[in-house]
mmCIF file of C-alpha atoms and ligand atoms in Angstrom:
data_model
loop_
_atom_site.group_PDB
_atom_site.id
_atom_site.type_symbol
_atom_site.label_atom_id
_atom_site.label_comp_id
_atom_site.label_asym_id
_atom_site.label_seq_id
_atom_site.Cartn_x
_atom_site.Cartn_y
_atom_site.Cartn_z
ATOM 1 C CA UNK A 1 105.184 -79.060 51.099
ATOM 2 C CA UNK A 2 106.979 -78.404 54.172
ATOM 3 C CA UNK A 3 105.987 -78.832 57.902
ATOM 4 C CA UNK A 4 107.258 -75.823 59.879
ATOM 5 C CA UNK A 5 107.225 -76.405 63.900
ATOM 6 C CA UNK A 6 109.398 -73.265 65.231
ATOM 7 C CA UNK A 7 109.911 -69.702 64.356
ATOM 8 C CA UNK A 8 113.619 -70.213 63.069
ATOM 9 C CA UNK A 9 112.210 -72.649 60.702
ATOM 10 C CA UNK A 10 109.487 -70.376 59.189
ATOM 11 C CA UNK A 11 112.080 -67.668 59.027
ATOM 12 C CA UNK A 12 114.670 -70.116 56.968
ATOM 13 C CA UNK A 13 111.846 -70.958 54.782
ATOM 14 C CA UNK A 14 110.848 -67.340 54.265
ATOM 15 C CA UNK A 15 114.436 -66.352 53.546
ATOM 16 C CA UNK A 16 114.396 -68.907 50.623
ATOM 17 C CA UNK A 17 110.780 -67.924 49.135
ATOM 18 C CA UNK A 18 111.160 -66.453 45.846
ATOM 19 C CA UNK A 19 108.388 -64.188 44.318
ATOM 20 C CA UNK A 20 104.999 -63.447 46.398
ATOM 21 C CA UNK A 21 104.133 -65.004 49.771
ATOM 22 C CA UNK A 22 100.281 -65.593 50.574
ATOM 23 C CA UNK A 23 99.290 -66.576 54.031
ATOM 24 C CA UNK A 24 96.302 -68.286 55.288
ATOM 25 C CA UNK A 25 96.029 -67.952 59.379
ATOM 26 C CA UNK A 26 93.877 -70.663 61.215
ATOM 27 C CA UNK A 27 92.781 -72.101 63.912
ATOM 28 C CA UNK A 28 92.847 -75.839 62.227
ATOM 29 C CA UNK A 29 89.995 -78.092 61.747
ATOM 30 C CA UNK A 30 90.238 -77.302 58.554
ATOM 31 C CA UNK A 31 87.236 -77.398 56.353
ATOM 32 C CA UNK A 32 86.148 -76.493 52.694
ATOM 33 C CA UNK A 33 85.827 -72.692 53.723
ATOM 34 C CA UNK A 34 89.731 -72.889 54.777
ATOM 35 C CA UNK A 35 90.455 -74.768 51.677
ATOM 36 C CA UNK A 36 88.861 -72.260 49.576
ATOM 37 C CA UNK A 37 91.139 -69.261 51.347
ATOM 38 C CA UNK A 38 94.147 -71.438 50.522
ATOM 39 C CA UNK A 39 93.274 -72.257 46.852
ATOM 40 C CA UNK A 40 92.832 -68.458 46.419
ATOM 41 C CA UNK A 41 96.128 -67.693 48.082
ATOM 42 C CA UNK A 42 97.749 -70.799 45.732
ATOM 43 C CA UNK A 43 96.106 -68.794 42.735
ATOM 44 C CA UNK A 44 97.407 -65.285 43.631
ATOM 45 C CA UNK A 45 100.907 -65.864 45.136
ATOM 46 C CA UNK A 46 104.357 -67.865 44.162
ATOM 47 C CA UNK A 47 104.120 -69.519 47.797
ATOM 48 C CA UNK A 48 101.398 -70.042 50.282
ATOM 49 C CA UNK A 49 102.098 -70.798 54.083
ATOM 50 C CA UNK A 50 99.055 -71.713 56.313
ATOM 51 C CA UNK A 51 99.234 -71.580 59.881
ATOM 52 C CA UNK A 52 97.662 -73.916 62.309
ATOM 53 C CA UNK A 53 97.271 -72.421 65.730
ATOM 54 C CA UNK A 54 94.276 -72.601 68.418
ATOM 55 C CA UNK A 55 95.526 -68.975 69.585
ATOM 56 C CA UNK A 56 94.876 -69.064 73.694
ATOM 57 C CA UNK A 57 94.945 -65.367 73.652
ATOM 58 C CA UNK A 58 91.440 -64.853 72.067
ATOM 59 C CA UNK A 59 89.604 -67.220 74.036
ATOM 60 C CA UNK A 60 88.029 -66.140 77.251
ATOM 61 C CA UNK A 61 88.021 -67.904 80.610
ATOM 62 C CA UNK A 62 85.204 -70.402 80.139
ATOM 63 C CA UNK A 63 85.254 -70.634 76.296
ATOM 64 C CA UNK A 64 86.210 -73.681 74.224
ATOM 65 C CA UNK A 65 90.151 -73.502 74.089
ATOM 66 C CA UNK A 66 90.487 -76.941 75.516
ATOM 67 C CA UNK A 67 88.033 -78.554 73.761
ATOM 68 C CA UNK A 68 88.297 -76.880 70.370
ATOM 69 C CA UNK A 69 88.954 -79.422 67.448
ATOM 70 C CA UNK A 70 92.200 -80.544 66.853
ATOM 71 C CA UNK A 71 93.201 -82.730 63.660
ATOM 72 C CA UNK A 72 96.850 -82.262 62.642
ATOM 73 C CA UNK A 73 96.978 -84.966 60.332
ATOM 74 C CA UNK A 74 93.874 -84.274 58.487
ATOM 75 C CA UNK A 75 94.603 -80.459 58.531
ATOM 76 C CA UNK A 76 98.190 -81.066 56.756
ATOM 77 C CA UNK A 77 96.724 -83.480 54.277
ATOM 78 C CA UNK A 78 94.208 -80.568 53.292
ATOM 79 C CA UNK A 79 97.086 -78.035 53.017
ATOM 80 C CA UNK A 80 98.938 -80.410 50.600
ATOM 81 C CA UNK A 81 96.070 -81.231 48.337
ATOM 82 C CA UNK A 82 94.963 -77.425 48.315
ATOM 83 C CA UNK A 83 98.660 -76.647 47.031
ATOM 84 C CA UNK A 84 99.957 -74.919 50.241
ATOM 85 C CA UNK A 85 103.809 -74.720 50.138
ATOM 86 C CA UNK A 86 104.338 -74.939 54.185
ATOM 87 C CA UNK A 87 102.210 -75.336 57.266
ATOM 88 C CA UNK A 88 103.416 -73.559 60.434
ATOM 89 C CA UNK A 89 102.207 -75.128 63.449
ATOM 90 C CA UNK A 90 103.586 -72.840 66.246
ATOM 91 C CA UNK A 91 104.120 -73.726 69.745
ATOM 92 C CA UNK A 92 102.493 -71.287 72.097
ATOM 93 C CA UNK A 93 105.376 -70.795 74.377
ATOM 94 C CA UNK A 94 107.306 -69.815 71.550
ATOM 95 C CA UNK A 95 104.940 -67.402 70.372
ATOM 96 C CA UNK A 96 104.260 -65.555 73.430
ATOM 97 C CA UNK A 97 106.904 -64.081 75.770
ATOM 98 C CA UNK A 98 106.208 -63.315 79.665
ATOM 99 C CA UNK A 99 106.472 -59.468 79.483
ATOM 100 C CA UNK A 100 105.561 -58.041 76.132
ATOM 101 C CA UNK A 101 104.017 -55.194 74.465
ATOM 102 C CA UNK A 102 100.736 -55.417 73.770
ATOM 103 C CA UNK A 103 98.671 -54.482 70.577
ATOM 104 C CA UNK A 104 95.014 -53.845 71.440
ATOM 105 C CA UNK A 105 92.160 -53.890 68.754
ATOM 106 C CA UNK A 106 90.683 -50.846 67.836
ATOM 107 C CA UNK A 107 88.139 -49.378 70.760
ATOM 108 C CA UNK A 108 85.243 -48.575 68.642
ATOM 109 C CA UNK A 109 85.321 -51.415 66.202
ATOM 110 C CA UNK A 110 85.635 -53.983 69.135
ATOM 111 C CA UNK A 111 83.146 -52.419 71.198
ATOM 112 C CA UNK A 112 79.884 -53.847 69.776
ATOM 113 C CA UNK A 113 78.726 -57.372 68.885
ATOM 114 C CA UNK A 114 81.515 -59.902 69.010
ATOM 115 C CA UNK A 115 83.673 -57.773 71.041
ATOM 116 C CA UNK A 116 80.856 -56.803 73.613
ATOM 117 C CA UNK A 117 79.911 -60.478 74.064
ATOM 118 C CA UNK A 118 83.626 -61.473 74.038
ATOM 119 C CA UNK A 119 85.624 -58.771 75.514
ATOM 120 C CA UNK A 120 89.601 -59.143 74.808
ATOM 121 C CA UNK A 121 88.684 -61.638 71.998
ATOM 122 C CA UNK A 122 89.691 -59.054 69.505
ATOM 123 C CA UNK A 123 93.019 -57.866 71.390
ATOM 124 C CA UNK A 124 94.199 -61.492 71.191
ATOM 125 C CA UNK A 125 93.041 -61.788 67.470
ATOM 126 C CA UNK A 126 95.369 -58.698 66.489
ATOM 127 C CA UNK A 127 98.004 -59.921 68.989
ATOM 128 C CA UNK A 128 98.846 -63.304 67.561
ATOM 129 C CA UNK A 129 98.322 -61.569 63.693
ATOM 130 C CA UNK A 130 100.834 -59.161 64.535
ATOM 131 C CA UNK A 131 103.191 -61.736 65.354
ATOM 132 C CA UNK A 132 102.528 -63.596 62.610
ATOM 133 C CA UNK A 133 102.697 -60.838 60.071
ATOM 134 C CA UNK A 134 106.203 -60.201 61.528
ATOM 135 C CA UNK A 135 107.490 -63.458 61.003
ATOM 136 C CA UNK A 136 105.963 -64.394 57.685
ATOM 137 C CA UNK A 137 105.898 -61.074 56.381
ATOM 138 C CA UNK A 138 103.380 -62.073 53.638
ATOM 139 C CA UNK A 139 102.296 -59.732 50.737
ATOM 140 C CA UNK A 140 98.676 -60.993 51.119
ATOM 141 C CA UNK A 141 96.571 -62.505 53.861
ATOM 142 C CA UNK A 142 93.441 -64.368 53.567
ATOM 143 C CA UNK A 143 90.587 -63.856 55.852
ATOM 144 C CA UNK A 144 86.837 -65.331 55.558
ATOM 145 C CA UNK A 145 84.015 -62.722 55.491
ATOM 146 C CA UNK A 146 82.129 -65.057 57.948
ATOM 147 C CA UNK A 147 84.206 -63.411 60.628
ATOM 148 C CA UNK A 148 83.071 -59.965 59.304
ATOM 149 C CA UNK A 149 84.057 -57.949 62.416
ATOM 150 C CA UNK A 150 87.312 -59.697 62.971
ATOM 151 C CA UNK A 151 88.316 -58.860 58.953
ATOM 152 C CA UNK A 152 87.053 -55.292 59.511
ATOM 153 C CA UNK A 153 89.150 -55.029 62.815
ATOM 154 C CA UNK A 154 92.351 -56.723 60.862
ATOM 155 C CA UNK A 155 91.792 -54.226 57.850
ATOM 156 C CA UNK A 156 91.769 -51.421 60.363
ATOM 157 C CA UNK A 157 94.831 -52.841 61.897
ATOM 158 C CA UNK A 158 96.821 -53.260 58.877
ATOM 159 C CA UNK A 159 95.963 -49.517 57.886
ATOM 160 C CA UNK A 160 96.790 -47.858 60.770
ATOM 161 C CA UNK A 161 100.301 -49.763 61.427
ATOM 162 C CA UNK A 162 101.068 -49.047 58.022
ATOM 163 C CA UNK A 163 101.766 -52.592 57.597
ATOM 164 C CA UNK A 164 103.342 -53.840 54.214
ATOM 165 C CA UNK A 165 100.409 -56.477 52.973
ATOM 166 C CA UNK A 166 97.122 -57.038 51.536
ATOM 167 C CA UNK A 167 94.075 -58.388 53.242
ATOM 168 C CA UNK A 168 92.185 -60.413 50.891
ATOM 169 C CA UNK A 169 88.525 -61.089 52.020
ATOM 170 C CA UNK A 170 86.845 -64.103 50.700
ATOM 171 C CA UNK A 171 83.422 -65.444 50.652
ATOM 172 C CA UNK A 172 81.677 -67.367 52.942
ATOM 173 C CA UNK A 173 81.502 -71.090 52.240
ATOM 174 C CA UNK A 174 78.376 -72.795 52.616
ATOM 175 C CA UNK A 175 76.953 -76.289 52.708
ATOM 176 C CA UNK A 176 74.338 -76.896 50.170
ATOM 177 C CA UNK A 177 71.352 -76.349 52.721
ATOM 178 C CA UNK A 178 72.973 -73.036 53.414
ATOM 179 C CA UNK A 179 74.908 -73.758 56.613
ATOM 180 C CA UNK A 180 78.033 -71.472 56.991
ATOM 181 C CA UNK A 181 80.783 -73.636 57.150
ATOM 182 C CA UNK A 182 82.473 -73.476 60.799
ATOM 183 C CA UNK A 183 84.839 -75.701 62.614
ATOM 184 C CA UNK A 184 82.333 -75.422 65.663
ATOM 185 C CA UNK A 185 79.740 -77.209 63.414
ATOM 186 C CA UNK A 186 81.620 -80.222 64.498
ATOM 187 C CA UNK A 187 80.049 -79.688 67.669
ATOM 188 C CA UNK A 188 76.412 -80.154 66.703
ATOM 189 C CA UNK A 189 74.654 -83.474 67.357
ATOM 190 C CA UNK A 190 72.420 -84.761 64.264
ATOM 191 C CA UNK A 191 69.421 -83.458 65.930
ATOM 192 C CA UNK A 192 70.583 -80.106 66.389
ATOM 193 C CA UNK A 193 71.524 -79.707 62.515
ATOM 194 C CA UNK A 194 68.358 -78.593 61.775
ATOM 195 C CA UNK A 195 68.293 -75.865 64.096
ATOM 196 C CA UNK A 196 71.630 -74.649 63.030
ATOM 197 C CA UNK A 197 69.804 -74.085 59.532
ATOM 198 C CA UNK A 198 67.770 -71.217 61.156
ATOM 199 C CA UNK A 199 70.729 -69.273 61.121
ATOM 200 C CA UNK A 200 71.317 -69.193 57.360
ATOM 201 C CA UNK A 201 67.740 -69.189 56.749
ATOM 202 C CA UNK A 202 67.419 -65.720 58.815
ATOM 203 C CA UNK A 203 69.967 -64.456 56.553
ATOM 204 C CA UNK A 204 68.114 -65.765 53.407
ATOM 205 C CA UNK A 205 65.064 -64.090 54.702
ATOM 206 C CA UNK A 206 66.872 -60.670 55.105
ATOM 207 C CA UNK A 207 68.345 -61.262 51.574
ATOM 208 C CA UNK A 208 64.600 -61.847 50.091
ATOM 209 C CA UNK A 209 63.092 -58.937 51.812
ATOM 210 C CA UNK A 210 66.158 -56.371 50.661
ATOM 211 C CA UNK A 211 65.529 -58.107 46.977
ATOM 212 C CA UNK A 212 61.799 -57.236 47.542
ATOM 213 C CA UNK A 213 63.165 -53.638 48.223
ATOM 214 C CA UNK A 214 62.435 -53.712 51.971
ATOM 215 C CA UNK A 215 65.266 -51.453 53.284
ATOM 216 C CA UNK A 216 63.969 -50.980 57.021
ATOM 217 C CA UNK A 217 66.601 -52.465 59.677
ATOM 218 C CA UNK A 218 63.916 -52.942 62.439
ATOM 219 C CA UNK A 219 61.498 -54.770 60.071
ATOM 220 C CA UNK A 220 64.244 -57.107 58.747
ATOM 221 C CA UNK A 221 65.597 -57.726 62.428
ATOM 222 C CA UNK A 222 62.010 -58.645 63.513
ATOM 223 C CA UNK A 223 61.609 -61.105 60.488
ATOM 224 C CA UNK A 224 65.097 -62.301 61.019
ATOM 225 C CA UNK A 225 64.170 -62.879 64.624
ATOM 226 C CA UNK A 226 61.036 -64.963 63.742
ATOM 227 C CA UNK A 227 63.134 -67.431 61.653
ATOM 228 C CA UNK A 228 65.502 -67.581 64.689
ATOM 229 C CA UNK A 229 62.805 -68.812 67.055
ATOM 230 C CA UNK A 230 63.434 -70.908 69.553
ATOM 231 C CA UNK A 231 67.213 -70.364 69.464
ATOM 232 C CA UNK A 232 68.899 -68.244 72.342
ATOM 233 C CA UNK A 233 69.863 -65.489 70.206
ATOM 234 C CA UNK A 234 73.052 -63.184 71.104
ATOM 235 C CA UNK A 235 72.279 -60.602 68.567
ATOM 236 C CA UNK A 236 70.525 -59.668 65.103
ATOM 237 C CA UNK A 237 72.227 -56.658 63.945
ATOM 238 C CA UNK A 238 72.490 -54.305 60.802
ATOM 239 C CA UNK A 239 75.455 -52.155 60.450
ATOM 240 C CA UNK A 240 77.409 -50.309 58.007
ATOM 241 C CA UNK A 241 80.784 -51.302 56.942
ATOM 242 C CA UNK A 242 82.097 -49.464 60.058
ATOM 243 C CA UNK A 243 80.318 -51.582 62.263
ATOM 244 C CA UNK A 244 77.797 -48.533 63.095
ATOM 245 C CA UNK A 245 74.390 -49.633 63.533
ATOM 246 C CA UNK A 246 71.926 -48.157 60.734
ATOM 247 C CA UNK A 247 68.321 -47.711 60.448
ATOM 248 C CA UNK A 248 67.877 -48.205 56.710
ATOM 249 C CA UNK A 249 70.033 -50.720 54.526
ATOM 250 C CA UNK A 250 72.441 -48.961 52.481
ATOM 251 C CA UNK A 251 73.336 -51.042 49.555
ATOM 252 C CA UNK A 252 77.099 -51.823 48.897
ATOM 253 C CA UNK A 253 77.745 -50.409 52.800
ATOM 254 C CA UNK A 254 75.937 -52.857 55.027
ATOM 255 C CA UNK A 255 76.440 -56.081 56.948
ATOM 256 C CA UNK A 256 73.675 -58.195 58.611
ATOM 257 C CA UNK A 257 74.855 -60.312 61.228
ATOM 258 C CA UNK A 258 73.411 -63.242 63.541
ATOM 259 C CA UNK A 259 74.916 -65.090 66.500
ATOM 260 C CA UNK A 260 72.816 -67.828 68.192
ATOM 261 C CA UNK A 261 73.253 -70.838 70.534
ATOM 262 C CA UNK A 262 72.079 -74.194 68.984
ATOM 263 C CA UNK A 263 72.092 -76.044 72.342
ATOM 264 C CA UNK A 264 75.637 -75.116 73.948
ATOM 265 C CA UNK A 265 77.390 -74.292 70.525
ATOM 266 C CA UNK A 266 77.498 -70.761 69.648
ATOM 267 C CA UNK A 267 77.028 -69.836 65.912
ATOM 268 C CA UNK A 268 77.492 -66.931 63.631
ATOM 269 C CA UNK A 269 76.548 -66.134 59.981
ATOM 270 C CA UNK A 270 76.342 -62.631 58.132
ATOM 271 C CA UNK A 271 75.301 -61.306 54.688
ATOM 272 C CA UNK A 272 77.310 -58.394 52.962
ATOM 273 C CA UNK A 273 74.992 -56.471 51.185
HETATM 274 O O1 LIG S 301 89.662 -66.773 62.386
HETATM 275 C C1 LIG S 301 90.520 -67.536 62.768
HETATM 276 O O2 LIG S 301 90.371 -68.635 62.684
HETATM 277 C C2 LIG S 301 91.102 -66.705 63.906
HETATM 278 O O3 LIG S 301 90.865 -65.891 64.443
HETATM 279 C C3 LIG S 301 92.887 -66.398 63.148
HETATM 280 C C4 LIG S 301 92.470 -65.328 62.345
HETATM 281 C C5 LIG S 301 93.437 -67.591 62.725
HETATM 282 C C6 LIG S 301 93.707 -65.905 64.320
HETATM 283 O O4 LIG S 301 93.932 -67.075 65.417
#
């Protein structure tokens, strides 16, 4: 596996790739969720490039950019074990110019939920992925469904900019107790883990209600909110795949989402129905 530190090294590596190229963009602190994306790419492509970059433009002032977990050695090991062909560690100064044209996230898709609470976040995500897609020119790129709104926005960007790659959505990976894997779980103290489980329990509650034929969004959201007490909840939402709020769950076209704080750690979870 090659370690690439500059864009010219990536371009050179890419030039020598034969066959298909899969790309797994990450911010590092890799866990089994990331490993599942890398393994899927390795299965489906002749070459897999993983990027590890804590992208400054998608963090708002006051967010956890500086303390976001970083583990270059451990991450490199995981990429190698999963069968990646190369890992790219970009340099922020090389990635971003002083005066560059901006690509912005689609307005409607990015105006609610994560986009409303973290204004500008999805612009930063689109901006960095646009650069990555131009540098790496992957045939496929892999994204977890846990960041449901991000995934939808990226699909929209790729479609509307006629980008020549396939976005491959990947299932959420959970601990055996249900907690959705996240690099931010490492912020949680032992005494907070049981509170973090409230998110997946609320999602499980929604799933059970739907299985019992309860499709009314207000009733499902009320039951979820009860499960989440006493957490500080940012939102409990039921939307269609265009991220528009809906009154009744539509099987095959619904996402149920939750964002809440466990102490100072903000966690998200969701269910695609
Ligand atoms: O989901 C993430 O980790 C990031 O938003 C991504 C896609 C790597 C872009 O920085």
